[in-house]
Amino acid sequence: MGKVTGFLEIDRQVAKYQPASDRIRHFREFTIPMSEPEVQKQAARCMDCGIPYCHGPTGCPVHNQIPDWNDLVYNGNWDEAIRNLHSTNNFPEFTGRVCPAPCEEACTLNLEDAPVAIKTVEQAIADKAYEMGYIVPQPAVTKTGKKVAVIGSGPAGMAAAQQMARAGHEVHVYERESKPGGLLRYGIPDFKMEKNFIDRRVEQMKGEGVTFHCGVNIGVDLPVEQLIDGHDAVLYCGGSETPRNAGIPGVEFVGVHDAMPYLVQQNRRVGRENIDSTGWPSAPILAGGKHIVVVGGGDTASDCVGTAFRQGAVKVTQLDIRPQPPEKEDKLAVWPFWATKMRTSSSQAEGAIREFQVATLEFVGDEDGNLIGVKCCQVDDRRKPIAGTEFIIKADLAFIAIGFSGPFTDSVLKDLGNKLTLNTDRRGSTNVVANDRDYKTSVDKFWTAGDVRRGQSLVVWAIREGRQAARAIDEALMGSTILPR
C-alpha cells in the first residue's frame, strides 16, 4: 500500500498546533492543516504489512480499511478515498478530530515509534471531500413504509439514523437538547471539534429523509410507550451521562462541580445558546482569575483543563490517583494493543500541573460555605493513603471528572420502570442490557446502542454500535438486510 519504500524514505509528520499562548485566547480549533502533498506523503508511509492490525479488531472499532484509503490518497484519488472511508465510518470528520487513534497504536511502524499518521490522513480525507463537494445526501431509492424512532442524537443515534434512512425507513430522531449532536455538541469542547461539522451532517441527513425533533425529552415530554406504539422500532441511544459518585467529603461547598455541567455550559456559550440545559445545573460556572483543581485523569478532565485556561484561570492542577506511567511502553509485551504510557494532551500542554498517585481526601471550605482548597495525600500502589503525606492545594473551583455511571434515570429508564432489564457492573455503572449482535432489549420493539448499552466509551465505538444496531433493526423489520455490520 502507498509507496513501497515510503516508510523507509519519509519521516512521520502530523499536523502542528498553534502555540499554546495563542490558542488559549479562543475556543476555535487550533490544529494547522497539512497541505495536500504533505498528507499524500504521510499516506505513502503505509507499508504492505502482512497483517494490518490497524483496521481491527485491535486497531479500529469500525474496521476502517486504512491501507486501502492510504493508497488512494497517495495516488490522489480523493473521491474513491472518501467512498471507501464512508463504507465503514459515517462521520470521519468527527473521529479524525477526537478519536485517540488506537489504529496508530496498532500500526506495524509503531514498533519503531513512528506509526503512519492515520488520524491526520482520515481528517484530511473528510475535509477534502467537503471541499470538493463529494459529501451530498444519499436518499433511499425505495421506501420500505417502516417507521423508526431514535432516542438521542449523539454519534450512535446519528449513525444509526443515517443507515436506516438509507435503507428506506422513515426515521425520526428525538433529542432532549435544543440542537442535535448529543455530547458531541455539548460535551466535547469546540477547540477539539467545532460544531459546524455536526451541522453539515445534520443537513445531509435531513436531505436523506431523517426528521429531527429537538427539545423533546422522551420519558418526560413524551411517554416511551407512545413512541413505541407509533413506530415499528425504537432505538435508544441516550448515552452515559450520570456522573460517577466520588464520595469525597465537602462536595456541597460552593465551587465544587461535576465536570459535565461545566463543559456543557461553555459549549452552549460558544454556540450562542442560553446556558440553561435539561438535566444540568444552570448557575454560571466560570474559571476566570481563579485557581482550579480537576480531579481525574481522563479525557473529560483534560477538557476541563483546556476550558479553564481559555476562560482565564490563574492556575490549573490536575489530580490523578494512578501512578505516573512510563515514558515508553514495552512494545513486545503490549503491541498491537493500546499501551499504558505517559501521554500529554494538548490541554495539559497548555500549562497544567499534573499530580500523580494522589488521592483527593476532601474539599475544604470557609465559614461561608465557599471552596478554598482541596486536601490530598499520596497513595501506595494499592491506592491506599500514605500517612503523613497530606497537603492542601488552594482552589476556588474544583471539577470532578472521574467518569459516568450510566444514563440519566429520570426519563426513559424511569418511564419504562421494571420492563427494561438493567445491568450493574463492579464499578456500579448501570447499563441497559442488550447483546452486540441484535441490540434488542427486554422490551418489545425497543433496541439500544452506544454508551447507554456498553458504558462510557469512545465516539468511534458509538458509531460502530449505531451502525450495527441499524443493521439489526433493518433485518428484524424486513427479514433481511444489505446494511454492513
Short mmCIF file of N, CA, C and O in Angstrom, two decimals, residues 173-300:
data_model
loop_
_atom_site.label_atom_id
_atom_site.label_comp_id
_atom_site.label_asym_id
_atom_site.label_seq_id
_atom_site.Cartn_x
_atom_site.Cartn_y
_atom_site.Cartn_z
N VAL A 173 -35.64 11.29 14.78
CA VAL A 173 -34.66 11.37 15.87
C VAL A 173 -35.16 12.36 16.92
O VAL A 173 -35.49 13.51 16.59
N TYR A 174 -35.21 11.91 18.16
CA TYR A 174 -35.69 12.74 19.27
C TYR A 174 -34.51 13.12 20.17
O TYR A 174 -33.80 12.24 20.67
N GLU A 175 -34.31 14.41 20.34
CA GLU A 175 -33.18 14.92 21.10
C GLU A 175 -33.66 15.82 22.23
O GLU A 175 -34.48 16.71 22.01
N ARG A 176 -33.15 15.58 23.43
CA ARG A 176 -33.54 16.35 24.61
C ARG A 176 -33.09 17.81 24.52
O ARG A 176 -33.78 18.73 24.96
N GLU A 177 -31.91 18.04 23.95
CA GLU A 177 -31.36 19.39 23.87
C GLU A 177 -31.94 20.16 22.68
O GLU A 177 -32.69 19.63 21.88
N SER A 178 -31.51 21.42 22.57
CA SER A 178 -32.08 22.30 21.55
C SER A 178 -31.51 22.08 20.15
O SER A 178 -32.07 22.53 19.16
N LYS A 179 -30.37 21.36 20.06
CA LYS A 179 -29.75 21.05 18.76
C LYS A 179 -29.26 19.61 18.77
O LYS A 179 -28.94 19.07 19.83
N PRO A 180 -29.15 18.99 17.59
CA PRO A 180 -28.66 17.61 17.54
C PRO A 180 -27.15 17.53 17.82
O PRO A 180 -26.43 18.51 17.69
N GLY A 181 -26.71 16.34 18.18
CA GLY A 181 -25.28 16.09 18.38
C GLY A 181 -24.95 15.44 19.70
O GLY A 181 -23.88 14.84 19.85
N GLY A 182 -25.84 15.53 20.70
CA GLY A 182 -25.56 14.90 21.98
C GLY A 182 -24.29 15.45 22.60
O GLY A 182 -23.99 16.65 22.50
N LEU A 183 -23.50 14.57 23.20
CA LEU A 183 -22.26 15.01 23.84
C LEU A 183 -21.20 15.41 22.83
O LEU A 183 -20.20 16.04 23.18
N LEU A 184 -21.39 15.05 21.55
CA LEU A 184 -20.50 15.58 20.51
C LEU A 184 -20.59 17.10 20.48
O LEU A 184 -19.59 17.80 20.33
N ARG A 185 -21.82 17.61 20.63
CA ARG A 185 -22.03 19.06 20.59
C ARG A 185 -21.83 19.69 21.96
O ARG A 185 -21.20 20.74 22.08
N TYR A 186 -22.39 19.07 23.00
CA TYR A 186 -22.43 19.74 24.29
C TYR A 186 -21.37 19.25 25.28
O TYR A 186 -21.18 19.87 26.33
N GLY A 187 -20.67 18.18 24.97
CA GLY A 187 -19.64 17.69 25.87
C GLY A 187 -18.23 17.96 25.39
O GLY A 187 -17.36 18.34 26.17
N ILE A 188 -17.99 17.77 24.10
CA ILE A 188 -16.64 17.97 23.53
C ILE A 188 -16.45 19.46 23.23
O ILE A 188 -17.24 20.06 22.51
N PRO A 189 -15.38 20.06 23.77
CA PRO A 189 -15.18 21.50 23.54
C PRO A 189 -14.95 21.83 22.06
O PRO A 189 -14.44 21.00 21.29
N ASP A 190 -15.28 23.06 21.70
CA ASP A 190 -15.11 23.50 20.32
C ASP A 190 -13.65 23.52 19.89
O ASP A 190 -13.35 23.35 18.71
N PHE A 191 -12.72 23.71 20.85
CA PHE A 191 -11.32 23.74 20.44
C PHE A 191 -10.83 22.36 20.01
O PHE A 191 -9.78 22.24 19.37
N LYS A 192 -11.61 21.32 20.32
CA LYS A 192 -11.28 19.98 19.81
C LYS A 192 -12.07 19.66 18.55
O LYS A 192 -11.57 19.00 17.64
N MET A 193 -13.32 20.11 18.49
CA MET A 193 -14.13 19.92 17.29
C MET A 193 -15.20 20.99 17.23
O MET A 193 -16.08 21.06 18.09
N GLU A 194 -15.11 21.85 16.21
CA GLU A 194 -16.11 22.89 16.04
C GLU A 194 -17.43 22.27 15.57
O GLU A 194 -17.44 21.24 14.90
N LYS A 195 -18.52 22.90 15.93
CA LYS A 195 -19.82 22.27 15.77
C LYS A 195 -20.43 22.41 14.38
O LYS A 195 -21.47 21.82 14.09
N ASN A 196 -19.78 23.19 13.52
CA ASN A 196 -20.28 23.27 12.15
C ASN A 196 -20.19 21.94 11.43
O ASN A 196 -20.94 21.66 10.49
N PHE A 197 -19.28 21.07 11.89
CA PHE A 197 -19.16 19.74 11.28
C PHE A 197 -20.41 18.89 11.58
O PHE A 197 -20.87 18.12 10.73
N ILE A 198 -20.95 19.05 12.79
CA ILE A 198 -22.20 18.36 13.13
C ILE A 198 -23.34 18.92 12.28
O ILE A 198 -24.15 18.18 11.72
N ASP A 199 -23.39 20.26 12.19
CA ASP A 199 -24.47 20.91 11.43
C ASP A 199 -24.49 20.43 9.97
O ASP A 199 -25.55 20.21 9.40
N ARG A 200 -23.30 20.27 9.38
CA ARG A 200 -23.25 19.83 7.98
C ARG A 200 -23.81 18.42 7.83
O ARG A 200 -24.50 18.11 6.86
N ARG A 201 -23.48 17.55 8.78
CA ARG A 201 -24.00 16.18 8.70
C ARG A 201 -25.51 16.15 8.93
O ARG A 201 -26.23 15.37 8.30
N VAL A 202 -25.99 16.97 9.84
CA VAL A 202 -27.43 17.03 10.09
C VAL A 202 -28.16 17.45 8.82
O VAL A 202 -29.20 16.88 8.47
N GLU A 203 -27.62 18.43 8.11
CA GLU A 203 -28.24 18.87 6.86
C GLU A 203 -28.23 17.75 5.82
O GLU A 203 -29.20 17.56 5.09
N GLN A 204 -27.13 17.01 5.75
CA GLN A 204 -27.07 15.88 4.83
C GLN A 204 -28.14 14.85 5.18
O GLN A 204 -28.85 14.33 4.32
N MET A 205 -28.27 14.55 6.49
CA MET A 205 -29.25 13.55 6.94
C MET A 205 -30.68 14.01 6.70
O MET A 205 -31.54 13.21 6.34
N LYS A 206 -30.93 15.32 6.87
CA LYS A 206 -32.27 15.83 6.55
C LYS A 206 -32.57 15.62 5.06
O LYS A 206 -33.71 15.29 4.69
N GLY A 207 -31.55 15.80 4.22
CA GLY A 207 -31.71 15.57 2.80
C GLY A 207 -31.96 14.11 2.46
O GLY A 207 -32.45 13.79 1.36
N GLU A 208 -31.63 13.23 3.39
CA GLU A 208 -31.85 11.79 3.20
C GLU A 208 -33.17 11.33 3.82
O GLU A 208 -33.47 10.13 3.81
N GLY A 209 -33.90 12.28 4.39
CA GLY A 209 -35.22 11.97 4.92
C GLY A 209 -35.32 11.83 6.43
O GLY A 209 -36.40 11.54 6.96
N VAL A 210 -34.22 12.06 7.16
CA VAL A 210 -34.27 11.98 8.62
C VAL A 210 -34.92 13.24 9.17
O VAL A 210 -34.59 14.35 8.78
N THR A 211 -35.86 13.05 10.11
CA THR A 211 -36.53 14.18 10.76
C THR A 211 -36.02 14.30 12.19
O THR A 211 -36.03 13.32 12.95
N PHE A 212 -35.55 15.48 12.57
CA PHE A 212 -35.04 15.72 13.91
C PHE A 212 -36.08 16.47 14.74
O PHE A 212 -36.63 17.48 14.29
N HIS A 213 -36.33 15.97 15.95
CA HIS A 213 -37.25 16.61 16.88
C HIS A 213 -36.43 17.01 18.11
O HIS A 213 -36.13 16.17 18.98
N CYS A 214 -36.02 18.29 18.19
CA CYS A 214 -35.19 18.75 19.30
C CYS A 214 -36.04 19.36 20.41
O CYS A 214 -37.18 19.78 20.17
N GLY A 215 -35.49 19.38 21.60
CA GLY A 215 -36.22 19.90 22.75
C GLY A 215 -37.31 18.98 23.23
O GLY A 215 -38.25 19.40 23.90
N VAL A 216 -37.19 17.68 22.90
CA VAL A 216 -38.18 16.68 23.33
C VAL A 216 -37.47 15.66 24.21
O VAL A 216 -36.63 14.88 23.74
N ASN A 217 -37.79 15.68 25.50
CA ASN A 217 -37.18 14.75 26.46
C ASN A 217 -38.08 13.52 26.58
O ASN A 217 -39.11 13.55 27.27
N ILE A 218 -37.70 12.46 25.89
CA ILE A 218 -38.52 11.24 25.90
C ILE A 218 -38.57 10.65 27.31
O ILE A 218 -37.55 10.51 27.98
N GLY A 219 -39.77 10.30 27.73
CA GLY A 219 -39.96 9.80 29.08
C GLY A 219 -40.43 10.89 30.02
O GLY A 219 -40.90 10.61 31.13
N VAL A 220 -40.31 12.15 29.58
CA VAL A 220 -40.78 13.30 30.36
C VAL A 220 -41.81 14.08 29.54
O VAL A 220 -42.96 14.23 29.95
N ASP A 221 -41.38 14.56 28.37
CA ASP A 221 -42.30 15.31 27.50
C ASP A 221 -43.20 14.38 26.68
O ASP A 221 -44.30 14.76 26.29
N LEU A 222 -42.69 13.20 26.39
CA LEU A 222 -43.42 12.24 25.56
C LEU A 222 -43.18 10.84 26.11
O LEU A 222 -42.03 10.41 26.24
N PRO A 223 -44.23 10.11 26.50
CA PRO A 223 -44.05 8.78 27.07
C PRO A 223 -43.37 7.81 26.09
O PRO A 223 -43.65 7.86 24.89
N VAL A 224 -42.53 6.96 26.61
CA VAL A 224 -41.83 5.98 25.77
C VAL A 224 -42.84 5.06 25.10
O VAL A 224 -42.71 4.71 23.92
N GLU A 225 -43.86 4.64 25.84
CA GLU A 225 -44.87 3.73 25.30
C GLU A 225 -45.55 4.33 24.07
O GLU A 225 -45.85 3.63 23.10
N GLN A 226 -45.79 5.64 24.12
CA GLN A 226 -46.42 6.31 22.97
C GLN A 226 -45.50 6.27 21.76
O GLN A 226 -45.95 6.09 20.62
N LEU A 227 -44.21 6.42 22.01
CA LEU A 227 -43.23 6.36 20.92
C LEU A 227 -43.20 4.95 20.33
O LEU A 227 -43.17 4.78 19.11
N ILE A 228 -43.22 3.94 21.20
CA ILE A 228 -43.19 2.55 20.74
C ILE A 228 -44.45 2.22 19.94
O ILE A 228 -44.39 1.59 18.88
N ASP A 229 -45.59 2.68 20.45
CA ASP A 229 -46.86 2.40 19.75
C ASP A 229 -46.92 3.06 18.37
O ASP A 229 -47.56 2.53 17.45
N GLY A 230 -46.25 4.19 18.22
CA GLY A 230 -46.34 4.92 16.96
C GLY A 230 -45.26 4.58 15.94
O GLY A 230 -45.21 5.18 14.87
N HIS A 231 -44.38 3.63 16.28
CA HIS A 231 -43.29 3.28 15.38
C HIS A 231 -43.12 1.76 15.30
O HIS A 231 -43.54 1.03 16.20
N ASP A 232 -42.51 1.32 14.24
CA ASP A 232 -42.23 -0.12 14.08
C ASP A 232 -41.04 -0.55 14.91
O ASP A 232 -40.90 -1.73 15.24
N ALA A 233 -40.16 0.39 15.23
CA ALA A 233 -38.99 0.09 16.07
C ALA A 233 -38.53 1.39 16.73
O ALA A 233 -38.68 2.48 16.17
N VAL A 234 -37.97 1.24 17.93
CA VAL A 234 -37.41 2.39 18.66
C VAL A 234 -35.99 2.01 19.09
O VAL A 234 -35.78 0.94 19.66
N LEU A 235 -35.04 2.89 18.81
CA LEU A 235 -33.65 2.66 19.20
C LEU A 235 -33.25 3.71 20.23
O LEU A 235 -33.34 4.91 19.98
N TYR A 236 -32.80 3.24 21.39
CA TYR A 236 -32.42 4.12 22.49
C TYR A 236 -30.91 4.32 22.49
O TYR A 236 -30.15 3.39 22.72
N CYS A 237 -30.48 5.55 22.21
CA CYS A 237 -29.04 5.89 22.19
C CYS A 237 -28.80 7.08 23.11
O CYS A 237 -28.22 8.09 22.72
N GLY A 238 -29.28 6.97 24.35
CA GLY A 238 -29.26 8.11 25.26
C GLY A 238 -27.92 8.50 25.83
O GLY A 238 -27.76 9.58 26.38
N GLY A 239 -26.93 7.66 25.73
CA GLY A 239 -25.61 8.00 26.27
C GLY A 239 -25.46 7.70 27.74
O GLY A 239 -26.42 7.35 28.44
N SER A 240 -24.24 7.81 28.24
CA SER A 240 -23.92 7.62 29.65
C SER A 240 -23.61 8.99 30.24
O SER A 240 -22.55 9.55 29.96
N GLU A 241 -24.53 9.53 31.04
CA GLU A 241 -24.42 10.94 31.44
C GLU A 241 -24.45 11.18 32.94
O GLU A 241 -24.19 12.31 33.38
N THR A 242 -24.80 10.18 33.74
CA THR A 242 -24.85 10.40 35.18
C THR A 242 -23.44 10.38 35.75
O THR A 242 -22.74 9.36 35.64
N PRO A 243 -22.95 11.47 36.35
CA PRO A 243 -21.59 11.49 36.89
C PRO A 243 -21.41 10.44 37.98
O PRO A 243 -22.31 10.21 38.80
N ARG A 244 -20.26 9.79 37.97
CA ARG A 244 -19.95 8.80 39.00
C ARG A 244 -19.81 9.49 40.35
O ARG A 244 -19.21 10.57 40.45
N ASN A 245 -20.35 8.88 41.37
CA ASN A 245 -20.27 9.46 42.71
C ASN A 245 -18.86 9.33 43.27
O ASN A 245 -18.35 8.22 43.44
N ALA A 246 -18.22 10.47 43.54
CA ALA A 246 -16.84 10.45 44.01
C ALA A 246 -16.72 10.07 45.47
O ALA A 246 -15.68 9.57 45.91
N GLY A 247 -17.77 10.32 46.25
CA GLY A 247 -17.73 10.00 47.67
C GLY A 247 -16.71 10.83 48.43
O GLY A 247 -16.16 10.39 49.43
N ILE A 248 -16.46 12.05 47.97
CA ILE A 248 -15.47 12.93 48.62
C ILE A 248 -16.19 13.92 49.53
O ILE A 248 -17.10 14.62 49.07
N PRO A 249 -15.84 14.00 50.79
CA PRO A 249 -16.49 14.96 51.68
C PRO A 249 -16.28 16.40 51.18
O PRO A 249 -15.22 16.73 50.64
N GLY A 250 -17.30 17.23 51.37
CA GLY A 250 -17.18 18.64 51.01
C GLY A 250 -17.72 19.00 49.65
O GLY A 250 -17.55 20.14 49.20
N VAL A 251 -18.39 18.05 48.98
CA VAL A 251 -18.91 18.35 47.63
C VAL A 251 -20.01 19.41 47.68
O VAL A 251 -20.36 19.98 46.64
N GLU A 252 -20.52 19.69 48.87
CA GLU A 252 -21.60 20.67 48.97
C GLU A 252 -21.09 22.11 48.94
O GLU A 252 -21.89 23.05 48.80
N PHE A 253 -19.78 22.31 49.05
CA PHE A 253 -19.26 23.68 49.06
C PHE A 253 -19.48 24.36 47.70
O PHE A 253 -19.39 23.72 46.64
N VAL A 254 -19.73 25.67 47.76
CA VAL A 254 -19.88 26.45 46.53
C VAL A 254 -18.53 26.48 45.81
O VAL A 254 -17.52 26.88 46.37
N GLY A 255 -18.55 26.02 44.56
CA GLY A 255 -17.30 25.96 43.80
C GLY A 255 -16.89 24.55 43.43
O GLY A 255 -15.96 24.35 42.65
N VAL A 256 -17.60 23.54 43.97
CA VAL A 256 -17.33 22.14 43.63
C VAL A 256 -18.40 21.69 42.62
O VAL A 256 -19.60 21.80 42.90
N HIS A 257 -17.97 21.19 41.48
CA HIS A 257 -18.91 20.82 40.42
C HIS A 257 -18.48 19.52 39.75
O HIS A 257 -17.29 19.19 39.70
N ASP A 258 -19.46 18.81 39.24
CA ASP A 258 -19.15 17.73 38.30
C ASP A 258 -18.67 18.38 37.01
O ASP A 258 -19.03 19.51 36.69
N ALA A 259 -17.88 17.63 36.25
CA ALA A 259 -17.25 18.20 35.06
C ALA A 259 -18.24 18.54 33.96
O ALA A 259 -18.13 19.58 33.30
N MET A 260 -19.23 17.67 33.75
CA MET A 260 -20.07 17.83 32.57
C MET A 260 -20.90 19.11 32.57
O MET A 260 -21.00 19.77 31.52
N PRO A 261 -21.51 19.53 33.68
CA PRO A 261 -22.24 20.81 33.63
C PRO A 261 -21.35 21.97 33.20
O PRO A 261 -21.78 22.86 32.47
N TYR A 262 -20.09 21.94 33.63
CA TYR A 262 -19.14 22.99 33.26
C TYR A 262 -18.88 23.00 31.76
O TYR A 262 -18.93 24.04 31.10
N LEU A 263 -18.63 21.81 31.20
CA LEU A 263 -18.34 21.71 29.76
C LEU A 263 -19.57 22.05 28.92
O LEU A 263 -19.48 22.74 27.90
N VAL A 264 -20.73 21.56 29.36
CA VAL A 264 -21.97 21.83 28.62
C VAL A 264 -22.25 23.33 28.59
O VAL A 264 -22.59 23.90 27.54
N GLN A 265 -22.07 23.98 29.74
CA GLN A 265 -22.31 25.44 29.80
C GLN A 265 -21.43 26.19 28.80
O GLN A 265 -21.91 27.05 28.06
N GLN A 266 -20.14 25.87 28.78
CA GLN A 266 -19.24 26.61 27.91
C GLN A 266 -19.54 26.33 26.43
O GLN A 266 -19.47 27.23 25.60
N ASN A 267 -19.89 25.10 26.13
CA ASN A 267 -20.24 24.80 24.74
C ASN A 267 -21.50 25.55 24.31
O ASN A 267 -21.61 25.99 23.16
N ARG A 268 -22.43 25.71 25.24
CA ARG A 268 -23.63 26.46 24.91
C ARG A 268 -23.31 27.95 24.74
O ARG A 268 -23.88 28.63 23.89
N ARG A 269 -22.37 28.47 25.53
CA ARG A 269 -21.95 29.86 25.35
C ARG A 269 -21.33 30.07 23.97
O ARG A 269 -21.66 31.02 23.27
N VAL A 270 -20.42 29.17 23.61
CA VAL A 270 -19.74 29.29 22.32
C VAL A 270 -20.76 29.19 21.18
O VAL A 270 -20.66 29.88 20.17
N GLY A 271 -21.78 28.35 21.37
CA GLY A 271 -22.82 28.18 20.37
C GLY A 271 -23.89 29.25 20.42
O GLY A 271 -24.90 29.16 19.72
N ARG A 272 -23.68 30.26 21.30
CA ARG A 272 -24.62 31.38 21.46
C ARG A 272 -26.02 30.90 21.85
O ARG A 272 -27.04 31.41 21.37
N GLU A 273 -26.03 29.91 22.73
CA GLU A 273 -27.28 29.41 23.29
C GLU A 273 -27.37 29.82 24.75
O GLU A 273 -26.36 30.09 25.41
N ASN A 274 -28.57 29.81 25.29
CA ASN A 274 -28.76 30.01 26.72
C ASN A 274 -28.08 28.88 27.46
O ASN A 274 -28.14 27.73 27.05
N ILE A 275 -27.40 29.18 28.58
CA ILE A 275 -26.65 28.12 29.28
C ILE A 275 -27.56 27.16 30.02
O ILE A 275 -27.11 26.10 30.46
N ASP A 276 -28.84 27.49 30.19
CA ASP A 276 -29.77 26.55 30.82
C ASP A 276 -29.87 25.29 29.97
O ASP A 276 -30.01 25.35 28.76
N SER A 277 -29.78 24.13 30.61
CA SER A 277 -29.77 22.87 29.87
C SER A 277 -30.47 21.80 30.69
O SER A 277 -30.24 21.68 31.89
N THR A 278 -31.31 21.02 30.02
CA THR A 278 -32.04 19.96 30.70
C THR A 278 -31.09 18.97 31.36
O THR A 278 -30.20 18.44 30.73
N GLY A 279 -31.30 18.74 32.65
CA GLY A 279 -30.51 17.74 33.34
C GLY A 279 -29.26 18.27 34.00
O GLY A 279 -28.61 17.57 34.78
N TRP A 280 -28.86 19.53 33.71
CA TRP A 280 -27.62 20.07 34.27
C TRP A 280 -27.91 21.35 35.05
O TRP A 280 -28.79 22.12 34.69
N PRO A 281 -27.12 21.64 36.12
CA PRO A 281 -27.28 22.90 36.84
C PRO A 281 -27.04 24.08 35.91
O PRO A 281 -26.23 24.01 35.00
N SER A 282 -27.76 25.20 36.16
CA SER A 282 -27.69 26.33 35.23
C SER A 282 -26.99 27.56 35.79
O SER A 282 -26.81 28.54 35.06
N ALA A 283 -26.58 27.55 37.07
CA ALA A 283 -25.85 28.71 37.60
C ALA A 283 -24.51 28.81 36.88
O ALA A 283 -23.82 27.81 36.70
N PRO A 284 -24.11 30.01 36.44
CA PRO A 284 -22.86 30.16 35.67
C PRO A 284 -21.65 29.63 36.43
O PRO A 284 -21.48 29.90 37.63
N ILE A 285 -20.80 28.89 35.72
CA ILE A 285 -19.54 28.38 36.27
C ILE A 285 -18.43 28.93 35.40
O ILE A 285 -18.32 28.57 34.23
N LEU A 286 -17.60 29.80 35.96
CA LEU A 286 -16.54 30.46 35.19
C LEU A 286 -15.22 30.40 35.96
O LEU A 286 -15.19 30.59 37.18
N ALA A 287 -14.12 30.14 35.23
CA ALA A 287 -12.82 29.93 35.86
C ALA A 287 -11.92 31.15 35.83
O ALA A 287 -10.80 31.11 36.35
N GLY A 288 -12.35 32.24 35.21
CA GLY A 288 -11.51 33.42 35.05
C GLY A 288 -10.95 33.94 36.36
O GLY A 288 -11.71 34.18 37.31
N GLY A 289 -9.62 34.11 36.44
CA GLY A 289 -8.97 34.66 37.62
C GLY A 289 -8.93 33.73 38.82
O GLY A 289 -8.61 34.18 39.93
N LYS A 290 -9.22 32.44 38.63
CA LYS A 290 -9.34 31.52 39.76
C LYS A 290 -8.28 30.41 39.71
O LYS A 290 -7.70 30.11 38.67
N HIS A 291 -8.08 29.80 40.89
CA HIS A 291 -7.26 28.60 41.00
C HIS A 291 -8.17 27.39 40.84
O HIS A 291 -9.16 27.25 41.57
N ILE A 292 -7.82 26.51 39.91
CA ILE A 292 -8.69 25.39 39.55
C ILE A 292 -8.02 24.07 39.89
O ILE A 292 -6.83 23.89 39.65
N VAL A 293 -8.80 23.15 40.43
CA VAL A 293 -8.34 21.77 40.64
C VAL A 293 -9.29 20.84 39.90
O VAL A 293 -10.51 20.95 40.03
N VAL A 294 -8.73 19.96 39.09
CA VAL A 294 -9.52 18.98 38.35
C VAL A 294 -9.18 17.60 38.89
O VAL A 294 -8.01 17.19 38.87
N VAL A 295 -10.19 16.89 39.37
CA VAL A 295 -9.99 15.54 39.93
C VAL A 295 -10.30 14.53 38.84
O VAL A 295 -11.43 14.42 38.37
N GLY A 296 -9.30 13.79 38.41
CA GLY A 296 -9.48 12.80 37.36
C GLY A 296 -8.40 12.93 36.30
O GLY A 296 -7.85 14.01 36.09
N GLY A 297 -8.12 11.83 35.61
CA GLY A 297 -7.01 11.83 34.67
C GLY A 297 -7.38 11.51 33.24
O GLY A 297 -6.51 11.29 32.40
N GLY A 298 -8.68 11.49 32.91
CA GLY A 298 -9.11 11.09 31.57
C GLY A 298 -9.37 12.26 30.64
O GLY A 298 -8.99 13.41 30.90
N ASP A 299 -10.07 11.96 29.54
CA ASP A 299 -10.35 12.97 28.51
C ASP A 299 -11.25 14.09 29.04
O ASP A 299 -11.05 15.26 28.70
N THR A 300 -12.26 13.73 29.84
CA THR A 300 -13.16 14.75 30.37
C THR A 300 -12.41 15.73 31.27
O THR A 300 -12.61 16.94 31.20
#
